[in-house]
Short mmCIF file of C-alpha atoms in Angstrom, two decimals:
data_model
loop_
_atom_site.label_atom_id
_atom_site.label_comp_id
_atom_site.label_asym_id
_atom_site.label_seq_id
_atom_site.Cartn_x
_atom_site.Cartn_y
_atom_site.Cartn_z
CA MET R 937 45.75 -13.89 -4.05
CA ASN R 938 42.57 -12.08 -5.00
CA THR R 939 39.45 -12.70 -2.95
CA PRO R 940 36.19 -12.85 -4.89
CA VAL R 941 33.89 -9.97 -4.11
CA SER R 942 30.17 -10.60 -3.95
CA GLN R 943 27.72 -8.36 -5.73
CA GLY R 944 26.53 -6.99 -2.41
CA ASP R 945 30.08 -6.14 -1.25
CA ALA R 946 30.93 -4.48 -4.53
CA SER R 947 27.85 -2.33 -4.54
CA ALA R 948 28.46 -1.32 -0.95
CA ARG R 949 31.95 -0.02 -1.82
CA ASP R 950 31.04 1.68 -5.08
CA PRO R 951 29.17 4.89 -4.26
CA GLU R 952 27.72 5.05 -7.78
CA HIS R 953 26.05 1.66 -7.35
CA LYS R 954 25.13 1.62 -3.68
CA PRO R 955 21.96 -0.44 -3.33
CA PHE R 956 20.66 1.81 -0.56
CA GLY R 957 21.59 5.32 -1.61
CA TRP R 958 19.99 8.37 -0.05
CA THR R 959 17.58 8.84 -2.95
CA LEU R 960 15.93 5.52 -2.05
CA THR R 961 16.08 5.77 1.72
CA THR R 962 15.04 9.43 2.23
CA PRO R 963 11.41 9.06 1.06
CA LEU R 964 11.16 5.79 3.00
CA TYR R 965 12.35 7.50 6.19
CA VAL R 966 10.04 10.49 5.77
CA GLY R 967 7.04 8.30 4.99
CA SER R 968 7.74 5.94 7.90
CA ALA R 969 7.91 8.88 10.31
CA LEU R 970 4.42 10.13 9.48
CA ASN R 971 2.54 7.46 11.44
CA PRO R 972 4.40 7.69 14.76
CA VAL R 973 4.55 11.48 14.68
CA ASN R 974 0.82 11.75 13.96
CA SER R 975 0.00 9.18 16.61
CA SER R 976 1.72 11.24 19.32
CA ILE R 977 1.48 14.84 18.08
CA ILE R 978 -2.19 14.99 19.10
CA ALA R 979 -1.34 14.41 22.78
CA THR R 980 -0.86 18.08 23.63
CA ALA R 981 -3.81 19.24 21.48
CA LEU R 982 -6.59 17.26 23.17
CA VAL R 983 -7.36 19.81 25.89
CA PRO R 984 -7.39 22.85 23.52
CA ILE R 985 -9.59 20.92 21.06
CA ALA R 986 -12.07 20.07 23.83
CA THR R 987 -12.14 23.71 24.97
CA GLU R 988 -12.75 25.21 21.52
CA LEU R 989 -15.30 22.59 20.42
CA ASN R 990 -17.03 22.70 23.82
CA VAL R 991 -16.82 18.95 24.45
CA ALA R 992 -15.54 16.96 27.40
CA VAL R 993 -11.82 16.24 27.42
CA GLY R 994 -12.61 12.54 27.66
CA ALA R 995 -14.57 12.74 24.39
CA THR R 996 -11.42 13.73 22.49
CA ALA R 997 -9.94 10.30 23.24
CA VAL R 998 -11.67 9.18 20.03
CA LEU R 999 -9.04 11.15 18.12
CA VAL R 1000 -6.39 8.88 19.61
CA SER R 1001 -8.25 5.59 19.33
CA SER R 1002 -9.51 6.23 15.77
CA LEU R 1003 -5.99 6.55 14.40
CA TYR R 1004 -4.87 3.47 16.34
CA LEU R 1005 -7.79 1.45 15.03
CA ALA R 1006 -7.32 2.60 11.44
CA SER R 1007 -3.60 1.87 11.64
CA ALA R 1008 -4.07 -1.55 13.25
CA VAL R 1009 -6.27 -2.65 10.34
CA ALA R 1010 -4.52 -0.77 7.53
CA GLN R 1011 -0.90 -1.72 8.26
CA PRO R 1012 -1.08 -5.43 7.28
CA THR R 1013 -3.60 -4.60 4.54
CA ALA R 1014 -1.17 -2.12 3.00
CA GLY R 1015 1.59 -4.72 3.28
CA LYS R 1016 -0.50 -7.29 1.43
CA LEU R 1017 -1.42 -4.77 -1.26
CA ALA R 1018 2.25 -3.84 -1.64
CA GLU R 1019 3.15 -7.48 -2.22
CA VAL R 1020 0.44 -7.87 -4.88
CA LEU R 1021 0.02 -4.46 -6.54
CA GLY R 1022 3.43 -2.87 -5.99
CA ALA R 1023 5.04 -1.11 -3.04
CA ARG R 1024 5.51 2.25 -4.80
CA ARG R 1025 1.86 2.48 -5.85
CA VAL R 1026 0.61 1.75 -2.34
CA PHE R 1027 3.20 4.12 -0.80
CA LEU R 1028 2.06 7.02 -3.02
CA THR R 1029 -1.62 6.33 -2.34
CA GLY R 1030 -0.93 6.46 1.38
CA ILE R 1031 0.82 9.83 1.10
CA VAL R 1032 -2.16 11.31 -0.74
CA LEU R 1033 -4.56 10.09 1.97
CA VAL R 1034 -2.43 11.74 4.68
CA LEU R 1035 -2.48 15.00 2.73
CA LEU R 1036 -6.27 14.80 2.49
CA GLY R 1037 -6.52 14.05 6.22
CA GLY R 1038 -4.43 17.12 7.01
CA VAL R 1039 -6.79 19.32 4.99
CA VAL R 1040 -9.96 17.84 6.53
CA GLY R 1041 -8.57 18.15 10.07
CA GLY R 1042 -7.28 21.66 9.56
CA LEU R 1043 -10.69 22.82 8.35
CA GLY R 1044 -12.74 20.63 10.74
CA GLN R 1045 -15.50 22.35 12.71
CA ASN R 1046 -16.60 19.49 14.94
CA LEU R 1047 -15.34 16.31 16.54
CA ALA R 1048 -16.82 14.13 13.79
CA MET R 1049 -14.79 15.86 11.07
CA LEU R 1050 -11.63 15.62 13.14
CA THR R 1051 -12.27 11.91 13.67
CA VAL R 1052 -12.64 11.40 9.90
CA ALA R 1053 -9.37 13.26 9.43
CA ARG R 1054 -7.59 11.03 11.94
CA VAL R 1055 -8.93 7.90 10.21
CA LEU R 1056 -7.65 9.15 6.85
CA ILE R 1057 -4.28 9.94 8.40
CA GLY R 1058 -4.19 6.56 10.10
CA ILE R 1059 -4.91 4.66 6.89
CA GLY R 1060 -2.56 6.78 4.81
CA THR R 1061 0.41 6.70 7.17
CA SER R 1062 0.04 2.93 7.54
CA ALA R 1063 1.29 2.33 4.01
CA ALA R 1064 4.84 3.60 4.48
CA PHE R 1065 6.40 1.06 6.86
CA PRO R 1066 5.26 -2.19 5.20
CA CYS R 1067 5.97 -0.74 1.75
CA SER R 1068 9.42 0.30 2.91
CA MET R 1069 10.17 -3.17 4.21
CA VAL R 1070 9.06 -4.69 0.88
CA LEU R 1071 11.31 -2.31 -1.05
CA ILE R 1072 14.25 -2.90 1.30
CA ARG R 1073 13.92 -6.68 1.14
CA ARG R 1074 13.70 -6.67 -2.66
CA ARG R 1075 16.64 -4.30 -3.03
CA ALA R 1076 18.72 -6.47 -0.66
CA GLN R 1077 17.88 -9.56 -2.72
CA ASP R 1078 18.76 -7.79 -5.97
CA ALA R 1079 22.09 -6.72 -4.44
CA GLY R 1080 22.81 -10.26 -3.23
CA LEU R 1081 23.01 -9.26 0.43
CA ASP R 1082 22.91 -12.19 2.84
CA ALA R 1083 22.38 -10.20 6.05
CA PRO R 1084 19.81 -7.48 6.81
CA PRO R 1085 20.98 -4.00 5.73
CA GLY R 1086 21.53 -2.80 9.29
CA GLY R 1087 22.17 0.84 8.47
CA VAL R 1088 18.95 1.12 6.52
CA LEU R 1089 16.93 -0.71 9.16
CA GLY R 1090 18.44 1.70 11.69
CA GLY R 1091 17.10 4.63 9.70
CA ILE R 1092 13.67 3.02 9.54
CA ALA R 1093 13.89 2.40 13.29
CA ILE R 1094 14.57 6.07 13.92
CA ALA R 1095 11.78 7.14 11.58
CA GLY R 1096 9.31 4.57 12.85
CA MET R 1097 9.88 4.65 16.58
CA ALA R 1098 12.30 7.30 17.80
CA THR R 1099 10.11 9.99 16.23
CA ILE R 1100 7.20 9.00 18.46
CA ALA R 1101 8.65 10.98 21.33
CA VAL R 1102 9.20 13.97 19.04
CA GLY R 1103 5.44 14.27 18.52
CA PRO R 1104 4.52 15.78 21.90
CA PRO R 1105 7.24 18.49 21.76
CA ILE R 1106 6.31 19.38 18.17
CA GLY R 1107 2.65 19.33 19.09
CA GLY R 1108 3.27 21.47 22.15
CA LEU R 1109 5.14 24.09 20.12
CA LEU R 1110 2.60 24.12 17.30
CA VAL R 1111 -0.43 24.23 19.58
CA GLY R 1112 1.15 26.83 21.83
CA ALA R 1113 2.22 29.09 18.96
CA ALA R 1114 -0.43 28.64 16.27
CA GLY R 1115 -3.35 26.68 17.73
CA TRP R 1116 -4.48 23.06 17.72
CA ARG R 1117 -5.39 23.01 14.01
CA TRP R 1118 -1.70 22.86 13.17
CA ALA R 1119 -1.58 19.38 14.70
CA PHE R 1120 -3.40 18.49 11.43
CA LEU R 1121 -2.16 21.16 9.02
CA ILE R 1122 1.49 20.24 9.57
CA ASN R 1123 0.81 17.17 7.41
CA ILE R 1124 0.22 19.28 4.29
CA PRO R 1125 3.77 20.60 3.70
CA VAL R 1126 5.39 17.38 4.94
CA THR R 1127 3.35 15.11 2.69
CA ALA R 1128 3.83 17.42 -0.30
CA ILE R 1129 7.60 17.04 0.10
CA ALA R 1130 7.30 13.29 0.64
CA LEU R 1131 5.13 12.93 -2.46
CA VAL R 1132 7.65 14.71 -4.68
CA MET R 1133 10.54 12.62 -3.34
CA ALA R 1134 8.64 9.35 -3.74
CA LEU R 1135 7.61 10.16 -7.32
CA ARG R 1136 11.17 11.04 -8.31
CA TRP R 1137 13.25 8.54 -6.40
CA LEU R 1138 11.37 5.36 -5.54
CA PRO R 1139 11.84 2.57 -8.10
CA LYS R 1140 8.82 2.00 -10.30
CA ASP R 1141 6.76 -1.13 -9.78
CA PRO R 1142 6.49 -3.74 -12.53
CA PRO R 1143 3.55 -3.08 -14.86
CA LEU R 1144 0.30 -4.71 -13.82
CA ASP R 1145 -0.91 -7.62 -15.89
CA ARG R 1146 -4.41 -6.53 -16.88
CA GLU R 1147 -5.53 -10.09 -17.49
CA HIS R 1148 -4.71 -11.12 -13.93
CA ASN R 1149 -5.35 -7.85 -12.10
CA GLY R 1150 -9.08 -7.35 -12.43
CA PHE R 1151 -11.05 -6.79 -9.25
CA ARG R 1152 -11.88 -10.46 -8.77
CA GLN R 1153 -8.33 -11.60 -9.39
CA VAL R 1154 -6.83 -8.99 -7.05
CA ALA R 1155 -9.48 -9.67 -4.39
CA GLY R 1156 -8.55 -13.33 -4.49
CA ARG R 1157 -4.82 -12.68 -4.35
CA ILE R 1158 -5.04 -10.34 -1.36
CA ASP R 1159 -7.71 -12.51 0.35
CA LEU R 1160 -10.34 -9.75 0.54
CA PRO R 1161 -12.72 -11.81 2.74
CA GLY R 1162 -9.88 -12.35 5.20
CA ILE R 1163 -9.07 -8.63 5.25
CA LEU R 1164 -12.73 -7.65 5.81
CA GLY R 1165 -13.10 -10.21 8.58
CA PHE R 1166 -9.86 -9.00 10.18
CA ALA R 1167 -11.10 -5.40 10.02
CA ALA R 1168 -14.42 -6.38 11.60
CA TYR R 1169 -13.06 -8.30 14.58
CA MET R 1170 -10.18 -5.88 15.15
CA THR R 1171 -12.63 -2.96 15.22
CA ALA R 1172 -14.85 -4.77 17.70
CA LEU R 1173 -11.85 -5.69 19.84
CA VAL R 1174 -10.58 -2.12 19.98
CA VAL R 1175 -14.05 -0.76 20.85
CA PHE R 1176 -14.29 -3.34 23.63
CA LEU R 1177 -10.84 -2.48 24.99
CA MET R 1178 -11.53 1.25 24.89
CA GLY R 1179 -14.67 0.70 26.97
CA LEU R 1180 -12.84 -0.95 29.85
CA PRO R 1181 -13.13 -1.21 32.84
CA ARG R 1182 -16.85 -1.30 32.00
CA ILE R 1183 -17.75 -4.42 30.01
CA GLU R 1184 -19.36 -3.57 26.68
CA TRP R 1185 -21.11 -6.77 25.60
CA ILE R 1186 -22.12 -5.73 22.08
CA PRO R 1187 -18.54 -5.23 20.72
CA LEU R 1188 -17.45 -8.40 22.54
CA ILE R 1189 -20.21 -10.38 20.82
CA VAL R 1190 -19.37 -8.78 17.46
CA PHE R 1191 -15.73 -9.73 17.98
CA VAL R 1192 -16.60 -13.39 18.53
CA VAL R 1193 -19.12 -13.49 15.66
CA ALA R 1194 -16.60 -11.94 13.26
CA ALA R 1195 -13.48 -13.74 14.52
CA VAL R 1196 -14.73 -17.34 14.49
CA PRO R 1197 -15.69 -17.57 10.79
CA THR R 1198 -12.72 -15.45 9.75
CA VAL R 1199 -10.25 -17.70 11.54
CA TRP R 1200 -11.95 -20.76 10.02
CA TRP R 1201 -11.66 -19.19 6.58
CA GLU R 1202 -7.99 -18.32 7.04
CA LEU R 1203 -7.15 -21.81 8.29
CA HIS R 1204 -8.66 -23.37 5.15
CA LYS R 1205 -7.27 -20.94 2.58
CA ALA R 1206 -4.07 -21.77 0.69
CA ALA R 1207 -2.73 -18.19 0.78
CA PRO R 1208 -4.49 -16.42 3.69
CA PHE R 1209 -4.20 -12.78 4.63
CA PHE R 1210 -3.48 -13.69 8.26
CA ASP R 1211 -1.61 -16.99 8.22
CA PHE R 1212 -2.52 -18.41 11.64
CA ARG R 1213 -0.85 -21.75 10.90
CA GLY R 1214 2.31 -20.08 9.71
CA LEU R 1215 2.45 -17.82 12.74
CA ALA R 1216 1.94 -20.75 15.11
CA ALA R 1217 4.78 -22.60 13.41
CA ASN R 1218 7.02 -19.52 13.39
CA GLY R 1219 7.60 -19.04 17.12
CA ALA R 1220 10.32 -16.45 16.58
CA LEU R 1221 7.92 -14.18 14.68
CA ALA R 1222 5.09 -14.67 17.21
CA ARG R 1223 7.36 -13.77 20.12
CA THR R 1224 8.59 -10.71 18.24
CA TYR R 1225 5.01 -9.49 17.87
CA LEU R 1226 4.27 -10.07 21.58
CA ARG R 1227 7.45 -8.32 22.76
CA GLN R 1228 6.65 -5.34 20.57
CA ALA R 1229 3.11 -5.05 21.94
CA LEU R 1230 4.20 -5.20 25.59
CA THR R 1231 7.08 -2.75 25.18
CA LEU R 1232 5.01 -0.20 23.28
CA LEU R 1233 2.45 -0.49 26.04
CA GLY R 1234 5.12 0.96 28.32
CA ILE R 1235 6.46 3.61 25.95
CA TYR R 1236 3.05 5.02 25.01
CA SER R 1237 1.85 4.91 28.60
CA VAL R 1238 4.75 7.17 29.48
CA MET R 1239 4.03 9.58 26.62
CA TYR R 1240 0.29 9.89 27.19
CA GLY R 1241 0.01 9.11 30.89
CA MET R 1242 2.93 11.24 32.00
CA THR R 1243 1.89 14.08 29.67
CA GLN R 1244 -1.54 14.21 31.33
CA TRP R 1245 0.04 13.94 34.79
CA MET R 1246 2.57 16.71 34.10
CA GLU R 1247 -0.15 19.08 32.95
CA ALA R 1248 -2.88 18.23 35.51
CA ALA R 1249 -0.92 17.25 38.64
CA HIS R 1250 2.47 18.86 38.18
CA GLY R 1251 1.06 22.10 36.75
CA LEU R 1252 3.27 22.31 33.66
CA SER R 1253 2.15 24.08 30.50
CA THR R 1254 1.40 22.26 27.26
CA VAL R 1255 4.71 23.36 25.75
CA ALA R 1256 6.72 22.48 28.85
CA SER R 1257 5.19 19.02 29.21
CA GLY R 1258 5.95 18.29 25.56
CA LEU R 1259 9.54 19.42 25.92
CA MET R 1260 9.98 17.19 28.98
CA LEU R 1261 9.68 14.17 26.69
CA LEU R 1262 12.09 15.52 24.07
CA PRO R 1263 15.11 13.72 25.66
CA MET R 1264 13.23 10.45 25.14
CA GLY R 1265 13.12 10.94 21.38
CA THR R 1266 16.65 12.31 21.23
CA VAL R 1267 18.21 9.34 23.03
CA SER R 1268 16.16 6.92 20.96
CA ALA R 1269 17.30 8.53 17.71
CA LEU R 1270 20.96 8.64 18.74
CA LEU R 1271 21.04 4.97 19.73
CA SER R 1272 18.89 3.39 17.02
CA ARG R 1273 21.13 3.65 13.98
CA PRO R 1274 24.48 2.49 15.46
CA LEU R 1275 22.73 -0.42 17.19
CA ALA R 1276 20.89 -1.46 14.03
CA SER R 1277 24.04 -1.30 11.89
CA ARG R 1278 25.44 -4.22 13.91
CA ASN R 1279 22.37 -6.41 13.27
CA LEU R 1280 22.06 -7.25 16.97
CA VAL R 1281 18.90 -8.80 18.40
CA ARG R 1282 19.19 -10.40 21.84
CA GLY R 1283 21.39 -7.75 23.47
CA PRO R 1284 19.13 -4.82 22.56
CA LEU R 1285 16.02 -6.76 23.58
CA VAL R 1286 17.45 -7.60 27.02
CA THR R 1287 18.42 -3.94 27.42
CA ALA R 1288 14.90 -2.86 26.43
CA ALA R 1289 13.31 -5.09 29.08
CA VAL R 1290 15.74 -4.03 31.82
CA THR R 1291 15.38 -0.30 31.10
CA MET R 1292 11.60 -0.65 30.97
CA LEU R 1293 11.73 -2.15 34.47
CA LEU R 1294 14.05 0.61 35.70
CA GLY R 1295 11.93 3.35 34.13
CA SER R 1296 8.77 1.87 35.67
CA LEU R 1297 10.40 1.89 39.10
CA GLY R 1298 11.34 5.52 38.46
CA ILE R 1299 7.68 6.34 37.80
CA LEU R 1300 6.83 4.91 41.23
CA LEU R 1301 9.16 7.49 42.81
CA LEU R 1302 7.70 10.53 41.03
CA THR R 1303 5.31 12.91 42.79
CA SER R 1304 3.73 16.22 41.89
CA HIS R 1305 6.58 17.87 43.80
CA SER R 1306 9.39 16.03 41.99
CA PRO R 1307 11.98 18.25 40.29
CA ALA R 1308 11.97 18.48 36.51
CA ILE R 1309 15.29 16.61 36.32
CA ALA R 1310 13.63 13.51 37.79
CA ILE R 1311 10.98 13.52 35.07
CA VAL R 1312 13.64 14.02 32.40
CA LEU R 1313 15.64 11.10 33.82
CA VAL R 1314 12.65 8.76 33.50
CA SER R 1315 12.16 10.04 29.96
CA LEU R 1316 15.81 9.28 29.15
CA ILE R 1317 15.50 5.71 30.45
CA PHE R 1318 12.45 5.05 28.30
CA GLY R 1319 14.33 6.60 25.36
CA ILE R 1320 16.81 3.72 25.68
CA THR R 1321 13.87 1.31 25.83
CA SER R 1322 12.42 2.82 22.67
CA ALA R 1323 15.67 2.51 20.69
CA THR R 1324 16.65 -0.98 21.79
CA THR R 1325 13.22 -2.58 21.42
CA THR R 1326 12.74 -1.10 17.95
CA VAL R 1327 16.16 -2.19 16.74
CA GLY R 1328 16.01 -5.67 18.24
CA ASN R 1329 12.45 -6.50 17.23
CA GLN R 1330 12.73 -4.94 13.77
CA THR R 1331 15.83 -6.98 12.93
CA ALA R 1332 14.18 -10.09 14.38
CA LEU R 1333 11.15 -9.40 12.18
CA TYR R 1334 13.31 -9.03 9.05
CA ARG R 1335 14.96 -12.38 9.71
CA ALA R 1336 11.94 -14.35 10.88
CA ALA R 1337 9.38 -13.22 8.27
CA PRO R 1338 9.10 -15.26 5.04
CA PRO R 1339 10.65 -13.15 2.23
CA ASP R 1340 7.50 -13.22 0.09
CA GLN R 1341 5.34 -12.11 3.05
CA ILE R 1342 7.54 -9.34 4.45
CA GLY R 1343 4.91 -6.68 3.71
CA THR R 1344 2.07 -8.40 5.54
CA ALA R 1345 4.39 -9.50 8.37
CA SER R 1346 5.66 -5.92 8.79
CA GLY R 1347 2.09 -4.64 8.88
CA LEU R 1348 1.12 -7.18 11.53
CA PHE R 1349 4.22 -6.15 13.48
CA ARG R 1350 2.82 -2.63 13.62
CA THR R 1351 -0.67 -3.96 14.38
CA PHE R 1352 0.56 -5.75 17.50
CA GLY R 1353 2.38 -2.58 18.47
CA TYR R 1354 -0.84 -0.63 18.16
CA LEU R 1355 -2.64 -3.12 20.35
CA GLY R 1356 -0.06 -2.20 22.97
CA THR R 1357 -0.70 1.50 22.46
CA ILE R 1358 -4.48 1.02 22.61
CA ILE R 1359 -4.14 -0.84 25.90
CA SER R 1360 -1.92 1.99 27.14
CA ALA R 1361 -4.79 4.42 26.49
CA VAL R 1362 -7.16 2.08 28.34
CA LEU R 1363 -4.76 1.93 31.28
CA GLY R 1364 -4.54 5.70 31.37
CA SER R 1365 -8.32 6.06 31.51
CA ILE R 1366 -8.52 3.43 34.28
CA VAL R 1367 -5.78 4.74 36.59
CA PHE R 1368 -6.89 8.37 36.13
CA ARG R 1369 -10.66 7.73 36.18
CA SER R 1370 -10.99 9.49 39.55
CA GLY R 1371 -8.63 12.31 38.59
CA VAL R 1372 -5.04 12.70 37.48
CA THR R 1373 -3.16 12.07 40.72
CA ASP R 1374 0.16 10.72 41.96
CA HIS R 1375 -1.60 7.56 43.08
CA GLY R 1376 -2.87 6.96 39.54
CA LEU R 1377 0.62 7.51 38.14
CA HIS R 1378 2.08 5.00 40.62
CA SER R 1379 -0.58 2.44 39.67
CA LEU R 1380 0.47 2.90 36.07
CA GLY R 1381 4.10 2.33 37.07
CA LEU R 1382 3.23 -0.98 38.73
CA VAL R 1383 1.48 -2.25 35.59
CA LEU R 1384 4.42 -1.22 33.42
CA ALA R 1385 6.86 -2.96 35.76
CA ALA R 1386 4.88 -6.19 35.35
CA ALA R 1387 4.90 -5.76 31.57
CA GLY R 1388 8.65 -5.15 31.64
CA ALA R 1389 9.18 -8.34 33.63
CA ALA R 1390 7.13 -10.27 31.04
CA VAL R 1391 9.26 -8.84 28.20
CA LEU R 1392 12.43 -9.84 30.07
CA LEU R 1393 11.18 -13.41 30.46
CA LEU R 1394 10.14 -13.57 26.79
CA THR R 1395 13.68 -12.56 25.85
CA VAL R 1396 15.99 -14.43 28.21
CA LEU R 1397 14.01 -17.68 27.91
CA ASP R 1398 13.88 -17.54 24.11
CA ARG R 1399 16.25 -20.31 23.02
CA GLN R 1400 16.31 -19.11 19.44
CA LEU R 1401 17.65 -15.73 20.53
CA MET R 1402 20.33 -17.50 22.60
CA ARG R 1403 21.83 -19.14 19.51
CA ARG R 1404 24.99 -17.39 18.41
CA ASP R 1405 26.21 -18.31 14.96
CA THR R 1406 29.70 -17.35 13.93
CA ASN R 1407 30.60 -15.87 10.58
CA ARG R 1408 33.32 -18.11 9.21
CA GLU R 1409 35.07 -15.33 7.34
CA THR R 1410 35.22 -12.73 10.13
CA GLY R 1411 34.76 -14.79 13.26
CA THR R 1412 32.12 -12.31 14.38
CA PRO R 1413 29.31 -13.76 16.49
CA ASN R 1414 25.84 -13.09 15.14
CA GLN R 1415 22.72 -12.96 17.28
CA THR R 1416 20.69 -15.04 14.86
CA ALA R 1417 21.37 -16.78 11.60
CA PRO R 1418 21.29 -14.29 8.72
CA LEU R 1419 18.85 -14.63 5.89
CA ARG R 1420 20.30 -16.84 3.20
CA ILE R 1421 19.17 -16.15 -0.34
CA PRO R 1422 19.74 -18.91 -2.90
CA ARG R 1423 22.12 -17.85 -5.66
CA ALA R 1424 19.48 -18.66 -8.25
CA GLN R 1425 17.27 -15.90 -6.84
CA ARG R 1426 19.95 -13.18 -6.79
#
């Protein structure tokens, strides 16, 4: 008796018609890696930049916060544009902006030029992840796949999260061997390769309807007022957070003045940029955003906080401190793909919370006299956190986000993650405000332990994650119900 084979199964077995062949996934992986690598590669270059430009080391923090701010605003904006104008067009535009940022930063002669370069890089690199998720979702629908393409999401997880920890080692080697400018110039050859691959291999977008794609029509479809309001209050919020522990009243007032009318506008618009009502009704998606923010708070605090501590208190060189975090990225990369291929959610998220707690306790035991193996061990533990949180939350995002809003939802997913990273920078400045000491590191560990406990509670008490549906054909338990696509849409 012959068993009918679905379109998705057939394409998965036929190598000539695989829906997710390497020609599609390679440019998506390379593009998605640009943002996390750029966000962390600057870590080991801050001190040399301050020395050469004759500015205080604290002043170079703007190079970190500017990329975070640009990314926090640009990620959901790029997702919305991808949904309306076409994912390939937005992806290519982003690559060009990163290339331009690499040139400006490599030639920059002052902190202002370097800040402009980081903003360009932040905006440009923000296009890849939401555009990739739009392309993946559409390809899965075309192939008739019911469940998320776990192997592909695993590759995106590696590119989008595991590569974060690769930034400091790469930055340390580049800065140590060729100078800090190569923290910017490295983008030129990488983006040139990514641009060629994207032009050749990414599927072309449908042609734009000129009658319905004038400026006014597009502005209405993407909710331009909502985007501008979002950019205004997010900018004010980030400026306020970066000023802590001192209260900066002006950005706080600007935040309120911008947020109140923007939220009112979004609540009364039929197709808003930031769907507050939809997010409130979609508890699974809201919890996914919150878990991502809290966990990235821990991961980035380790990368930036421990890097500063290793150089200032432990006496390690820039290259050595970067290499100390290499096991973190390696473990994350090795675990991400096999975990994602199984489409698991709850198990990886519980593991992420538990390892974050264990790693935070490990930080409390470190001192300036601790052996290198102890630092590497903490790095390894947070590498597990990085892999499991990315896999679990990314799969949860794919399932919880409305199919027609996957681009915007993916961008907001990254925005919440960047809020976590911004707060990690604030924490670092607070605990080390009197100097980079063991006491400051231990204070950081206590905060991260509390955040890890909150993530654990958000996971184990989430009833939706506790549901285990069973596939009738295989008897395999699934963590959450897979996305079901009506036959009429396949």
